[in-house]
GROMACS .gro file of C-alpha atoms in nm:
model
  302
    1MET     CA    1   0.000   0.000   0.000
    2ALA     CA    2   0.276   0.243   0.091
    3ALA     CA    3   0.458   0.252  -0.240
    4PRO     CA    4   0.155   0.320  -0.463
    5MET     CA    5   0.038   0.592  -0.224
    6LYS     CA    6   0.371   0.770  -0.266
    7ASP     CA    7   0.306   0.806  -0.638
    8LEU     CA    8  -0.064   0.887  -0.608
    9PRO     CA    9  -0.032   1.269  -0.590
   10TYR     CA   10   0.150   1.276  -0.922
   11ALA     CA   11  -0.094   1.034  -1.083
   12LEU     CA   12  -0.380   1.254  -0.966
   13LEU     CA   13  -0.209   1.565  -1.095
   14PHE     CA   14  -0.150   1.444  -1.449
   15SER     CA   15  -0.433   1.200  -1.510
   16ILE     CA   16  -0.723   1.377  -1.337
   17VAL     CA   17  -0.642   1.729  -1.225
   18MET     CA   18  -0.487   1.869  -1.543
   19PRO     CA   19  -0.764   1.752  -1.780
   20SER     CA   20  -1.021   1.872  -1.529
   21PHE     CA   21  -0.850   2.209  -1.513
   22VAL     CA   22  -0.871   2.260  -1.889
   23ILE     CA   23  -1.236   2.150  -1.908
   24LEU     CA   24  -1.356   2.354  -1.610
   25LEU     CA   25  -1.160   2.663  -1.708
   26LEU     CA   26  -1.318   2.652  -2.053
   27ALA     CA   27  -1.665   2.597  -1.903
   28GLU     CA   28  -1.614   2.887  -1.661
   29TRP     CA   29  -1.508   3.115  -1.946
   30ILE     CA   30  -1.808   3.014  -2.163
   31THR     CA   31  -2.059   3.078  -1.884
   32TRP     CA   32  -1.897   3.414  -1.815
   33ARG     CA   33  -1.915   3.512  -2.182
   34ARG     CA   34  -2.287   3.433  -2.187
   35LYS     CA   35  -2.356   3.651  -1.885
   36ARG     CA   36  -2.538   3.972  -1.981
   37ASN     CA   37  -2.418   4.316  -1.872
   38ARG     CA   38  -2.103   4.167  -1.727
   39ASP     CA   39  -1.857   4.394  -1.548
   40ASP     CA   40  -1.522   4.380  -1.729
   41LYS     CA   41  -1.337   4.414  -1.397
   42ARG     CA   42  -1.469   4.072  -1.298
   43GLY     CA   43  -1.447   3.729  -1.456
   44PHE     CA   44  -1.177   3.722  -1.723
   45LEU     CA   45  -0.935   3.943  -1.906
   46GLY     CA   46  -0.740   3.775  -2.184
   47ARG     CA   47  -0.404   3.933  -2.099
   48ASP     CA   48  -0.446   3.856  -1.730
   49THR     CA   49  -0.539   3.491  -1.791
   50THR     CA   50  -0.247   3.451  -2.032
   51ASN     CA   51  -0.018   3.601  -1.769
   52SER     CA   52  -0.141   3.350  -1.509
   53LEU     CA   53  -0.091   3.054  -1.742
   54LEU     CA   54   0.259   3.167  -1.844
   55ILE     CA   55   0.363   3.209  -1.480
   56SER     CA   56   0.226   2.863  -1.410
   57LEU     CA   57   0.428   2.712  -1.697
   58LEU     CA   58   0.738   2.893  -1.574
   59SER     CA   59   0.693   2.753  -1.223
   60GLN     CA   60   0.645   2.400  -1.362
   61PHE     CA   61   0.971   2.419  -1.560
   62THR     CA   62   1.173   2.570  -1.275
   63GLY     CA   63   1.029   2.344  -1.002
   64PRO     CA   64   1.282   2.061  -1.048
   65LEU     CA   65   1.567   2.313  -1.046
   66GLU     CA   66   1.441   2.466  -0.722
   67ARG     CA   67   1.428   2.124  -0.557
   68ALA     CA   68   1.781   2.055  -0.677
   69VAL     CA   69   1.907   2.383  -0.531
   70LEU     CA   70   1.748   2.316  -0.191
   71PRO     CA   71   1.695   1.939  -0.159
   72PHE     CA   72   1.674   1.950   0.221
   73SER     CA   73   1.328   1.873   0.366
   74PHE     CA   74   1.222   1.971   0.716
   75VAL     CA   75   0.938   1.720   0.694
   76VAL     CA   76   1.161   1.424   0.607
   77VAL     CA   77   1.406   1.505   0.887
   78ALA     CA   78   1.131   1.557   1.146
   79SER     CA   79   0.961   1.231   1.049
   80ALA     CA   80   1.292   1.044   1.073
   81LEU     CA   81   1.389   1.187   1.414
   82THR     CA   82   1.057   1.153   1.595
   83PRO     CA   83   1.023   0.854   1.832
   84TRP     CA   84   0.658   0.812   1.728
   85HIS     CA   85   0.563   0.657   1.395
   86MET     CA   86   0.203   0.610   1.281
   87PRO     CA   87   0.138   0.296   1.073
   88ALA     CA   88   0.105   0.392   0.707
   89ASP     CA   89  -0.130   0.100   0.640
   90ALA     CA   90  -0.388   0.223   0.893
   91TRP     CA   91  -0.677   0.431   0.760
   92TRP     CA   92  -0.675   0.656   1.064
   93THR     CA   93  -0.315   0.760   0.991
   94TRP     CA   94  -0.434   0.922   0.670
   95VAL     CA   95  -0.723   1.095   0.848
   96VAL     CA   96  -0.496   1.225   1.124
   97GLY     CA   97  -0.236   1.319   0.865
   98MET     CA   98  -0.491   1.519   0.667
   99VAL     CA   99  -0.611   1.714   0.972
  100VAL     CA  100  -0.263   1.778   1.111
  101THR     CA  101  -0.123   1.878   0.771
  102ASP     CA  102  -0.418   2.112   0.714
  103PHE     CA  103  -0.352   2.270   1.054
  104CYS     CA  104   0.015   2.323   0.964
  105TYR     CA  105  -0.086   2.464   0.626
  106TYR     CA  106  -0.299   2.726   0.800
  107TRP     CA  107   0.005   2.861   0.984
  108ALA     CA  108   0.230   2.834   0.677
  109HIS     CA  109  -0.026   3.030   0.474
  110ARG     CA  110  -0.069   3.286   0.751
  111ALA     CA  111   0.309   3.332   0.756
  112ASP     CA  112   0.300   3.383   0.377
  113HIS     CA  113   0.093   3.695   0.438
  114ARG     CA  114   0.260   3.825   0.754
  115ILE     CA  115   0.632   3.775   0.678
  116ARG     CA  116   0.758   3.982   0.389
  117PHE     CA  117   1.029   3.734   0.292
  118LEU     CA  118   0.751   3.482   0.226
  119TRP     CA  119   0.510   3.740   0.087
  120ALA     CA  120   0.764   3.824  -0.185
  121ALA     CA  121   0.683   3.482  -0.331
  122HIS     CA  122   0.320   3.439  -0.230
  123SER     CA  123   0.220   3.784  -0.359
  124VAL     CA  124   0.256   3.644  -0.712
  125HIS     CA  125  -0.053   3.432  -0.651
  126HIS     CA  126  -0.248   3.737  -0.528
  127SER     CA  127  -0.132   3.975  -0.800
  128SER     CA  128  -0.426   3.920  -1.036
  129GLU     CA  129  -0.710   4.173  -1.020
  130TYR     CA  130  -0.940   3.900  -1.152
  131PHE     CA  131  -1.064   3.586  -0.984
  132ASN     CA  132  -1.111   3.274  -1.192
  133LEU     CA  133  -0.967   2.925  -1.224
  134SER     CA  134  -0.659   3.053  -1.405
  135THR     CA  135  -0.576   3.258  -1.095
  136ALA     CA  136  -0.537   2.934  -0.901
  137VAL     CA  137  -0.233   2.826  -1.105
  138ARG     CA  138  -0.054   3.161  -1.075
  139THR     CA  139   0.219   3.023  -0.851
  140PRO     CA  140   0.565   3.177  -0.801
  141ALA     CA  141   0.867   3.050  -0.991
  142MET     CA  142   1.232   3.050  -0.883
  143MET     CA  143   1.156   3.123  -0.517
  144PRO     CA  144   1.322   2.822  -0.347
  145GLN     CA  145   1.432   3.029  -0.049
  146ALA     CA  146   1.073   3.115   0.044
  147ILE     CA  147   0.939   2.765  -0.019
  148PHE     CA  148   1.222   2.621   0.191
  149LEU     CA  149   1.145   2.846   0.488
  150ARG     CA  150   0.766   2.808   0.482
  151ASN     CA  151   0.793   2.428   0.483
  152ALA     CA  152   0.928   2.452   0.837
  153ALA     CA  153   0.564   2.505   0.939
  154PHE     CA  154   0.504   2.134   0.870
  155ILE     CA  155   0.763   2.013   1.122
  156PRO     CA  156   0.490   1.948   1.385
  157ALA     CA  157   0.322   1.701   1.148
  158GLY     CA  158   0.647   1.507   1.114
  159LEU     CA  159   0.718   1.516   1.487
  160ALA     CA  160   0.363   1.389   1.554
  161GLY     CA  161   0.460   1.066   1.377
  162VAL     CA  162   0.284   1.115   1.044
  163PRO     CA  163   0.496   0.950   0.769
  164ALA     CA  164   0.670   1.202   0.547
  165TYR     CA  165   0.507   1.086   0.224
  166VAL     CA  166   0.163   1.101   0.390
  167ILE     CA  167   0.232   1.465   0.474
  168LEU     CA  168   0.345   1.534   0.118
  169PHE     CA  169   0.036   1.362  -0.021
  170CYS     CA  170  -0.190   1.566   0.208
  171GLN     CA  171  -0.013   1.885   0.103
  172THR     CA  172  -0.080   1.799  -0.260
  173LEU     CA  173  -0.441   1.711  -0.187
  174GLY     CA  174  -0.489   2.043  -0.006
  175LEU     CA  175  -0.358   2.233  -0.308
  176ILE     CA  176  -0.579   2.035  -0.545
  177TYR     CA  177  -0.880   2.102  -0.321
  178GLN     CA  178  -0.819   2.477  -0.334
  179TRP     CA  179  -0.795   2.501  -0.712
  180PRO     CA  180  -1.173   2.494  -0.791
  181LEU     CA  181  -1.234   2.745  -0.510
  182HIS     CA  182  -1.096   3.019  -0.735
  183THR     CA  183  -1.422   3.109  -0.907
  184GLU     CA  184  -1.706   3.360  -0.896
  185ARG     CA  185  -1.942   3.117  -1.065
  186VAL     CA  186  -2.031   2.937  -0.739
  187GLY     CA  187  -2.222   3.119  -0.467
  188LYS     CA  188  -2.247   3.022  -0.103
  189LEU     CA  189  -2.293   2.654  -0.023
  190PRO     CA  190  -2.521   2.510   0.252
  191ARG     CA  191  -2.439   2.653   0.596
  192PRO     CA  192  -2.291   2.334   0.751
  193ILE     CA  193  -2.042   2.313   0.463
  194GLU     CA  194  -1.960   2.683   0.486
  195PHE     CA  195  -1.903   2.648   0.860
  196VAL     CA  196  -1.651   2.363   0.841
  197PHE     CA  197  -1.489   2.370   0.497
  198ASN     CA  198  -1.314   2.623   0.279
  199THR     CA  199  -1.546   2.724  -0.005
  200PRO     CA  200  -1.539   2.958  -0.308
  201SER     CA  201  -1.708   3.223  -0.094
  202HIS     CA  202  -1.442   3.197   0.176
  203HIS     CA  203  -1.161   3.200  -0.078
  204ARG     CA  204  -1.298   3.505  -0.259
  205VAL     CA  205  -1.264   3.680   0.076
  206HIS     CA  206  -0.905   3.556   0.104
  207HIS     CA  207  -0.815   3.715  -0.230
  208GLY     CA  208  -0.973   4.046  -0.132
  209SER     CA  209  -0.732   4.338  -0.094
  210ASN     CA  210  -0.984   4.560   0.084
  211ASN     CA  211  -1.105   4.557   0.442
  212PRO     CA  212  -1.259   4.374   0.614
  213TYR     CA  213  -1.122   4.100   0.385
  214LEU     CA  214  -0.748   4.171   0.390
  215ASP     CA  215  -0.542   3.885   0.539
  216LYS     CA  216  -0.837   3.660   0.618
  217ASN     CA  217  -0.941   3.296   0.556
  218TYR     CA  218  -0.606   3.118   0.535
  219GLY     CA  219  -0.741   2.762   0.559
  220ALA     CA  220  -0.682   2.505   0.285
  221ILE     CA  221  -0.953   2.242   0.329
  222LEU     CA  222  -1.093   2.338   0.669
  223ILE     CA  223  -1.206   2.691   0.756
  224ILE     CA  224  -1.239   2.605   1.125
  225TRP     CA  225  -0.877   2.710   1.191
  226ASP     CA  226  -0.965   3.065   1.086
  227ARG     CA  227  -1.269   3.063   1.313
  228MET     CA  228  -1.055   2.937   1.600
  229PHE     CA  229  -0.764   3.179   1.558
  230GLY     CA  230  -0.945   3.501   1.469
  231SER     CA  231  -0.868   3.528   1.098
  232TYR     CA  232  -1.214   3.447   0.962
  233ALA     CA  233  -1.429   3.691   0.764
  234PRO     CA  234  -1.756   3.613   0.584
  235GLU     CA  235  -1.826   3.733   0.232
  236LEU     CA  236  -2.054   4.035   0.270
  237ASP     CA  237  -1.986   4.215  -0.057
  238VAL     CA  238  -1.784   4.171  -0.376
  239PRO     CA  239  -1.414   4.177  -0.281
  240THR     CA  240  -1.160   4.396  -0.455
  241TYR     CA  241  -0.909   4.147  -0.594
  242GLY     CA  242  -0.537   4.199  -0.632
  243LEU     CA  243  -0.279   4.367  -0.411
  244THR     CA  244  -0.315   4.672  -0.189
  245LYS     CA  245  -0.088   4.841  -0.444
  246ASN     CA  246  -0.126   4.672  -0.781
  247ILE     CA  247   0.180   4.641  -1.003
  248GLY     CA  248   0.006   4.718  -1.333
  249THR     CA  249   0.173   4.470  -1.566
  250TYR     CA  250   0.087   4.156  -1.762
  251ASN     CA  251   0.450   4.060  -1.811
  252PRO     CA  252   0.497   3.721  -1.639
  253LEU     CA  253   0.859   3.787  -1.541
  254LYS     CA  254   0.781   4.130  -1.395
  255THR     CA  255   0.478   3.987  -1.216
  256ASN     CA  256   0.678   3.700  -1.071
  257PHE     CA  257   0.976   3.901  -0.946
  258HIS     CA  258   0.826   4.244  -0.873
  259GLU     CA  259   0.782   4.214  -0.498
  260LEU     CA  260   1.110   4.027  -0.454
  261TRP     CA  261   1.295   4.306  -0.636
  262VAL     CA  262   1.122   4.578  -0.433
  263MET     CA  263   1.202   4.394  -0.110
  264LEU     CA  264   1.570   4.361  -0.201
  265LYS     CA  265   1.588   4.732  -0.283
  266ASP     CA  266   1.431   4.814   0.054
  267VAL     CA  267   1.687   4.591   0.226
  268ARG     CA  268   1.969   4.774   0.047
  269ASN     CA  269   1.826   5.113   0.144
  270ALA     CA  270   1.757   5.025   0.507
  271PRO     CA  271   1.973   5.247   0.733
  272THR     CA  272   2.042   4.982   1.000
  273TRP     CA  273   2.069   4.607   1.039
  274HIS     CA  274   1.753   4.624   1.248
  275GLY     CA  275   1.581   4.791   0.955
  276ARG     CA  276   1.702   4.520   0.720
  277TRP     CA  277   1.571   4.251   0.954
  278ILE     CA  278   1.232   4.424   0.974
  279THR     CA  279   1.225   4.458   0.596
  280LEU     CA  280   1.282   4.085   0.549
  281PHE     CA  281   1.083   3.935   0.835
  282GLY     CA  282   0.836   4.203   0.934
  283PRO     CA  283   0.490   4.224   0.778
  284PRO     CA  284   0.447   4.357   0.424
  285GLY     CA  285   0.442   4.737   0.433
  286ALA     CA  286   0.660   4.762   0.744
  287SER     CA  287   0.873   5.073   0.767
  288VAL     CA  288   1.239   4.973   0.739
  289GLY     CA  289   1.347   5.232   0.994
  290ALA     CA  290   1.074   5.179   1.252
  291VAL     CA  291   1.141   5.024   1.589
  292LYS     CA  292   0.793   4.877   1.588
  293PRO     CA  293   0.684   4.815   1.228
  294PRO     CA  294   0.329   4.921   1.144
  295VAL     CA  295   0.111   4.648   1.005
  296ARG     CA  296  -0.037   4.702   0.660
  297VAL     CA  297  -0.388   4.608   0.774
  298GLU     CA  298  -0.609   4.908   0.838
  299GLU     CA  299  -0.876   4.919   1.104
  300PRO     CA  300  -1.164   4.692   1.001
  301VAL     CA  301  -1.468   4.862   0.861
  302ALA     CA  302  -1.749   4.857   1.114
   0.00000   0.00000   0.00000
């Protein structure tokens, strides 16, 4: 059982997920085109969708290189060192692994938004001012340093005794689950589902760059972590998608490296080592010279 399960994420990706992506993206575009009096700032824009797909292709080509540059895995080391080991052939190991990995993902995703070093990579995914299935595959390329650091959030899963490949499978499943959430074509689901699980409504909020939506709804599969740790916001109105300060380009290379380049310039211009530290590991928008960096989140709208 163990060996086939190791290969299952990749089999799912190429034999099920990719064909489904093409079919559903086309269906989403057709239904949007048929909608009367559509607002051109919602749905699709050809240049924006092309930009998302090109960034996705770039990340797919550079992925193996990134793994070669930083082959070390916090998860593998933690799973090897822990004195507890869950049996991989037990069904409950996979259930526990899914819940624990989802919990770790919540904190990794929250760190993506609150640590600028990580935000320099994750901001690529949020850079589109449109919200559709192509937005889901807008993932950063050539950012191994950020991916390496954020994966430390999954150490607790390894130390808990979950096998490393179970954690990796659950990470892949969580990403696959989130892909169809990137759509405006699905409204709110029944209340019990909305209460427990991440849904398109919750994820539209997550991609909002306006308050009260900014930096909310970090969960992958379960939304209960956001309810528990104070980062939940319901969808009350149409979110404003994109960044708090949009970069205004459809060039995939500029889109991918914009925030990283700005961050590095801010590090160079910081007057002190403390300022450089704040620039790298403070929240996005922190003042490089401030003793206590201001957060970029404004006061929530009442």
